[in-house]
Amino acid sequence: MTLPDYTRILVEELGDRTIVRLNRPEARNAIDLELGRELHDVCARLEETPRPMLLTGADGCFAAGADIGQLLGRGRHEALAGINSSLFERVHRLPMPTVAAVDGYAIGGGAELAYACDIRVASTRASFANPEPGLGIVAGAGATWRLPELVGMPLAKLVLLAGHRIEAAEALSSRLVAAVVEPEELEATAMALIDRMSRMSPIALRLSKYVLDADAVHPYADLLANALLFEDEEKKERMQAFLDKRSTRSTS
């Protein structure tokens, strides 16, 4: 099957797996609308032809959040549409397992994308964080309910309410990730997990995932909270200050 000419991701389809690399190095792989559209296209392919997916980031970074420049311009209607939330839920509901290989930053929406995957492995320099309240919004793409399920409520509250970052060692001890390895070993470690999956019955693996994922989580509260916050002036001021600060750093 011929792949489209993606501009934000690199995709390699092997016989029994698909490898996806987020590829916006100039923005530390921040998730913008076009990257989201391209991931939706990959999901459609994996729904049609189920196979495990390895998801990682190019250039030593998983994803440093959603694109703040685009978030700044979004209002309540975009918040209720759940642009990233619906994408990450689609990733989570893919018929075959997903493995996130996290190197460097997994921040904000980048962390939420990693949380949506079935299994995570990390490099020694991996760092997970959800700083959304500092930008005047809620972590509205899954962190408020996925992270407590993954690491427990006390650590999740520390991350979501106090700006705590989960570095590699704590990610391993809290079982957020299955393994921590040196950066040069990261992709091979993730591939080894998929090798183990490939030796199993594909239909049994698929049904096991369906049963494990059979829950009643509905992230509408996230969407409603951000529908209010996306119209708030403080959100706009905080995001504009972030963009101005980043622009100043890049020109100095």
GROMACS .gro file of C-alpha atoms in nm:
model
  252
    1MET     CA    1   0.000   0.000   0.000
    2THR     CA    2   0.144   0.337  -0.104
    3LEU     CA    3   0.185   0.586   0.179
    4PRO     CA    4   0.078   0.950   0.139
    5ASP     CA    5   0.341   1.224   0.135
    6TYR     CA    6   0.327   1.309   0.506
    7THR     CA    7   0.492   1.636   0.612
    8ARG     CA    8   0.477   1.602   0.992
    9ILE     CA    9   0.543   1.232   1.050
   10LEU     CA   10   0.765   0.958   0.913
   11VAL     CA   11   0.590   0.624   0.862
   12GLU     CA   12   0.741   0.285   0.792
   13GLU     CA   13   0.507  -0.008   0.733
   14LEU     CA   14   0.669  -0.343   0.797
   15GLY     CA   15   0.504  -0.680   0.752
   16ASP     CA   16   0.374  -0.711   1.107
   17ARG     CA   17   0.402  -0.357   1.248
   18THR     CA   18   0.392   0.014   1.168
   19ILE     CA   19   0.655   0.258   1.291
   20VAL     CA   20   0.549   0.621   1.324
   21ARG     CA   21   0.793   0.901   1.406
   22LEU     CA   22   0.667   1.248   1.490
   23ASN     CA   23   0.884   1.474   1.278
   24ARG     CA   24   0.864   1.847   1.350
   25PRO     CA   25   1.215   1.900   1.486
   26GLU     CA   26   1.191   2.278   1.449
   27ALA     CA   27   0.900   2.270   1.699
   28ARG     CA   28   1.023   1.979   1.913
   29ASN     CA   29   0.751   1.766   1.750
   30ALA     CA   30   0.467   1.982   1.884
   31ILE     CA   31   0.129   1.846   1.777
   32ASP     CA   32  -0.043   2.084   1.537
   33LEU     CA   33  -0.354   2.033   1.325
   34GLU     CA   34  -0.164   1.893   1.027
   35LEU     CA   35   0.027   1.643   1.240
   36GLY     CA   36  -0.306   1.543   1.392
   37ARG     CA   37  -0.459   1.489   1.049
   38GLU     CA   38  -0.166   1.272   0.949
   39LEU     CA   39  -0.196   1.061   1.265
   40HIS     CA   40  -0.569   1.020   1.195
   41ASP     CA   41  -0.475   0.888   0.852
   42VAL     CA   42  -0.236   0.636   1.008
   43CYS     CA   43  -0.509   0.529   1.252
   44ALA     CA   44  -0.749   0.472   0.962
   45ARG     CA   45  -0.491   0.245   0.799
   46LEU     CA   46  -0.435   0.051   1.122
   47GLU     CA   47  -0.809   0.012   1.173
   48GLU     CA   48  -0.840  -0.129   0.822
   49THR     CA   49  -0.529  -0.350   0.848
   50PRO     CA   50  -0.465  -0.409   1.220
   51ARG     CA   51  -0.103  -0.439   1.330
   52PRO     CA   52   0.093  -0.313   1.631
   53MET     CA   53   0.227   0.042   1.615
   54LEU     CA   54   0.553   0.178   1.750
   55LEU     CA   55   0.517   0.552   1.809
   56THR     CA   56   0.821   0.771   1.875
   57GLY     CA   57   0.963   1.114   1.806
   58ALA     CA   58   1.246   1.222   1.579
   59ASP     CA   59   1.552   1.417   1.687
   60GLY     CA   60   1.572   1.319   2.054
   61CYS     CA   61   1.227   1.444   2.156
   62PHE     CA   62   0.893   1.266   2.176
   63ALA     CA   63   0.660   1.568   2.163
   64ALA     CA   64   0.687   1.896   2.350
   65GLY     CA   65   0.314   1.951   2.373
   66ALA     CA   66   0.039   2.076   2.149
   67ASP     CA   67   0.111   2.374   1.924
   68ILE     CA   68   0.056   2.673   2.158
   69GLY     CA   69   0.025   2.913   1.866
   70GLN     CA   70  -0.278   2.719   1.743
   71LEU     CA   71  -0.423   2.670   2.092
   72LEU     CA   72  -0.413   3.044   2.151
   73GLY     CA   73  -0.665   3.101   1.872
   74ARG     CA   74  -0.908   2.827   1.973
   75GLY     CA   75  -1.236   2.900   2.150
   76ARG     CA   76  -1.511   2.703   2.319
   77HIS     CA   77  -1.633   2.536   2.001
   78GLU     CA   78  -1.286   2.395   1.929
   79ALA     CA   79  -1.253   2.285   2.292
   80LEU     CA   80  -1.583   2.097   2.273
   81ALA     CA   81  -1.473   1.936   1.947
   82GLY     CA   82  -1.193   1.764   2.141
   83ILE     CA   83  -0.940   1.797   1.859
   84ASN     CA   84  -0.653   1.625   2.039
   85SER     CA   85  -0.873   1.428   2.277
   86SER     CA   86  -1.053   1.251   1.992
   87LEU     CA   87  -0.723   1.177   1.818
   88PHE     CA   88  -0.561   1.031   2.129
   89GLU     CA   89  -0.873   0.827   2.206
   90ARG     CA   90  -0.855   0.689   1.853
   91VAL     CA   91  -0.492   0.592   1.913
   92HIS     CA   92  -0.594   0.432   2.242
   93ARG     CA   93  -0.873   0.233   2.073
   94LEU     CA   94  -0.664   0.098   1.786
   95PRO     CA   95  -0.736  -0.273   1.743
   96MET     CA   96  -0.377  -0.389   1.804
   97PRO     CA   97  -0.131  -0.281   2.075
   98THR     CA   98   0.063   0.044   2.061
   99VAL     CA   99   0.408   0.102   2.210
  100ALA     CA  100   0.538   0.455   2.271
  101ALA     CA  101   0.916   0.495   2.274
  102VAL     CA  102   0.974   0.819   2.465
  103ASP     CA  103   1.303   1.001   2.431
  104GLY     CA  104   1.341   1.348   2.578
  105TYR     CA  105   1.035   1.561   2.638
  106ALA     CA  106   0.679   1.429   2.650
  107ILE     CA  107   0.506   1.746   2.763
  108GLY     CA  108   0.140   1.850   2.767
  109GLY     CA  109  -0.030   1.697   2.464
  110GLY     CA  110   0.286   1.499   2.396
  111ALA     CA  111   0.256   1.333   2.737
  112GLU     CA  112  -0.113   1.269   2.678
  113LEU     CA  113  -0.034   1.099   2.347
  114ALA     CA  114   0.214   0.874   2.527
  115TYR     CA  115  -0.044   0.801   2.800
  116ALA     CA  116  -0.289   0.693   2.528
  117CYS     CA  117  -0.055   0.418   2.409
  118ASP     CA  118  -0.081   0.072   2.562
  119ILE     CA  119   0.283   0.043   2.673
  120ARG     CA  120   0.558   0.300   2.711
  121VAL     CA  121   0.934   0.259   2.720
  122ALA     CA  122   1.164   0.551   2.790
  123SER     CA  123   1.519   0.668   2.751
  124THR     CA  124   1.722   0.786   3.048
  125ARG     CA  125   1.656   1.145   2.943
  126ALA     CA  126   1.276   1.111   2.916
  127SER     CA  127   1.059   1.362   3.101
  128PHE     CA  128   0.678   1.364   3.134
  129ALA     CA  129   0.482   1.672   3.242
  130ASN     CA  130   0.143   1.840   3.212
  131PRO     CA  131   0.185   2.216   3.262
  132GLU     CA  132  -0.151   2.312   3.109
  133PRO     CA  133  -0.290   2.499   3.416
  134GLY     CA  134   0.009   2.732   3.385
  135LEU     CA  135  -0.125   2.823   3.041
  136GLY     CA  136  -0.477   2.878   3.171
  137ILE     CA  137  -0.634   2.552   3.057
  138VAL     CA  138  -0.702   2.196   3.174
  139ALA     CA  139  -0.500   1.901   3.048
  140GLY     CA  140  -0.798   1.815   2.831
  141ALA     CA  141  -0.675   1.532   2.611
  142GLY     CA  142  -0.674   1.249   2.862
  143ALA     CA  143  -0.424   1.329   3.138
  144THR     CA  144  -0.688   1.402   3.404
  145TRP     CA  145  -0.823   1.049   3.385
  146ARG     CA  146  -0.555   0.840   3.212
  147LEU     CA  147  -0.266   0.948   3.433
  148PRO     CA  148  -0.439   0.850   3.763
  149GLU     CA  149  -0.512   0.509   3.610
  150LEU     CA  150  -0.148   0.470   3.512
  151VAL     CA  151   0.039   0.600   3.820
  152GLY     CA  152  -0.223   0.650   4.092
  153MET     CA  153  -0.403   0.962   4.208
  154PRO     CA  154  -0.134   1.106   4.443
  155LEU     CA  155   0.135   1.124   4.175
  156ALA     CA  156  -0.116   1.233   3.911
  157LYS     CA  157  -0.227   1.523   4.130
  158LEU     CA  158   0.134   1.622   4.188
  159VAL     CA  159   0.183   1.639   3.810
  160LEU     CA  160  -0.147   1.806   3.720
  161LEU     CA  161  -0.184   2.043   4.015
  162ALA     CA  162   0.173   2.123   4.118
  163GLY     CA  163   0.369   2.111   3.795
  164HIS     CA  164   0.574   1.806   3.891
  165ARG     CA  165   0.776   1.641   3.616
  166ILE     CA  166   0.811   1.265   3.608
  167GLU     CA  167   1.170   1.194   3.507
  168ALA     CA  168   1.285   0.858   3.375
  169ALA     CA  169   1.367   0.688   3.707
  170GLU     CA  170   1.034   0.784   3.864
  171ALA     CA  171   0.850   0.686   3.547
  172LEU     CA  172   0.993   0.337   3.588
  173SER     CA  173   0.929   0.310   3.962
  174SER     CA  174   0.569   0.428   3.917
  175ARG     CA  175   0.521   0.182   3.626
  176LEU     CA  176   0.435   0.463   3.386
  177VAL     CA  177   0.697   0.303   3.162
  178ALA     CA  178   0.793  -0.061   3.124
  179ALA     CA  179   1.166   0.000   3.087
  180VAL     CA  180   1.428   0.275   3.090
  181VAL     CA  181   1.727   0.235   2.861
  182GLU     CA  182   1.996   0.450   2.703
  183PRO     CA  183   1.870   0.658   2.408
  184GLU     CA  184   2.055   0.448   2.152
  185GLU     CA  185   1.879   0.133   2.284
  186LEU     CA  186   1.529   0.280   2.298
  187GLU     CA  187   1.386   0.181   1.962
  188ALA     CA  188   1.532  -0.171   1.979
  189THR     CA  189   1.371  -0.215   2.323
  190ALA     CA  190   1.032  -0.110   2.187
  191MET     CA  191   1.075  -0.334   1.884
  192ALA     CA  192   1.156  -0.629   2.111
  193LEU     CA  193   0.819  -0.582   2.283
  194ILE     CA  194   0.645  -0.592   1.948
  195ASP     CA  195   0.850  -0.901   1.855
  196ARG     CA  196   0.697  -1.073   2.159
  197MET     CA  197   0.349  -0.964   2.051
  198SER     CA  198   0.406  -1.093   1.698
  199ARG     CA  199   0.460  -1.444   1.835
  200MET     CA  200   0.110  -1.444   1.984
  201SER     CA  201  -0.220  -1.524   1.819
  202PRO     CA  202  -0.321  -1.201   1.641
  203ILE     CA  203  -0.691  -1.250   1.709
  204ALA     CA  204  -0.629  -1.342   2.075
  205LEU     CA  205  -0.406  -1.036   2.113
  206ARG     CA  206  -0.668  -0.813   1.956
  207LEU     CA  207  -0.951  -0.948   2.171
  208SER     CA  208  -0.736  -0.922   2.485
  209LYS     CA  209  -0.688  -0.553   2.412
  210TYR     CA  210  -1.061  -0.506   2.355
  211VAL     CA  211  -1.141  -0.666   2.690
  212LEU     CA  212  -0.874  -0.465   2.874
  213ASP     CA  213  -1.002  -0.140   2.721
  214ALA     CA  214  -1.371  -0.208   2.794
  215ASP     CA  215  -1.434   0.082   3.031
  216ALA     CA  216  -1.683   0.366   3.069
  217VAL     CA  217  -1.449   0.663   3.053
  218HIS     CA  218  -1.604   0.959   2.876
  219PRO     CA  219  -1.376   1.267   2.868
  220TYR     CA  220  -1.659   1.520   2.832
  221ALA     CA  221  -1.569   1.696   3.158
  222ASP     CA  222  -1.228   1.783   3.010
  223LEU     CA  223  -1.396   1.929   2.703
  224LEU     CA  224  -1.648   2.133   2.903
  225ALA     CA  225  -1.376   2.276   3.129
  226ASN     CA  226  -1.168   2.385   2.833
  227ALA     CA  227  -1.476   2.523   2.655
  228LEU     CA  228  -1.488   2.779   2.936
  229LEU     CA  229  -1.114   2.833   2.966
  230PHE     CA  230  -1.045   2.870   2.593
  231GLU     CA  231  -1.254   3.190   2.596
  232ASP     CA  232  -1.082   3.329   2.907
  233GLU     CA  233  -0.860   3.636   2.863
  234GLU     CA  234  -0.600   3.498   3.105
  235LYS     CA  235  -0.553   3.193   2.884
  236LYS     CA  236  -0.482   3.421   2.588
  237GLU     CA  237  -0.241   3.635   2.791
  238ARG     CA  238  -0.052   3.335   2.926
  239MET     CA  239  -0.019   3.168   2.587
  240GLN     CA  240   0.087   3.492   2.420
  241ALA     CA  241   0.351   3.543   2.692
  242PHE     CA  242   0.477   3.191   2.628
  243LEU     CA  243   0.505   3.256   2.253
  244ASP     CA  244   0.674   3.593   2.311
  245LYS     CA  245   0.926   3.438   2.548
  246ARG     CA  246   1.003   3.159   2.302
  247SER     CA  247   1.047   3.413   2.022
  248THR     CA  248   1.287   3.615   2.235
  249ARG     CA  249   1.496   3.305   2.312
  250SER     CA  250   1.517   3.207   1.945
  251THR     CA  251   1.640   3.552   1.837
  252SER     CA  252   1.891   3.606   2.119
   0.00000   0.00000   0.00000
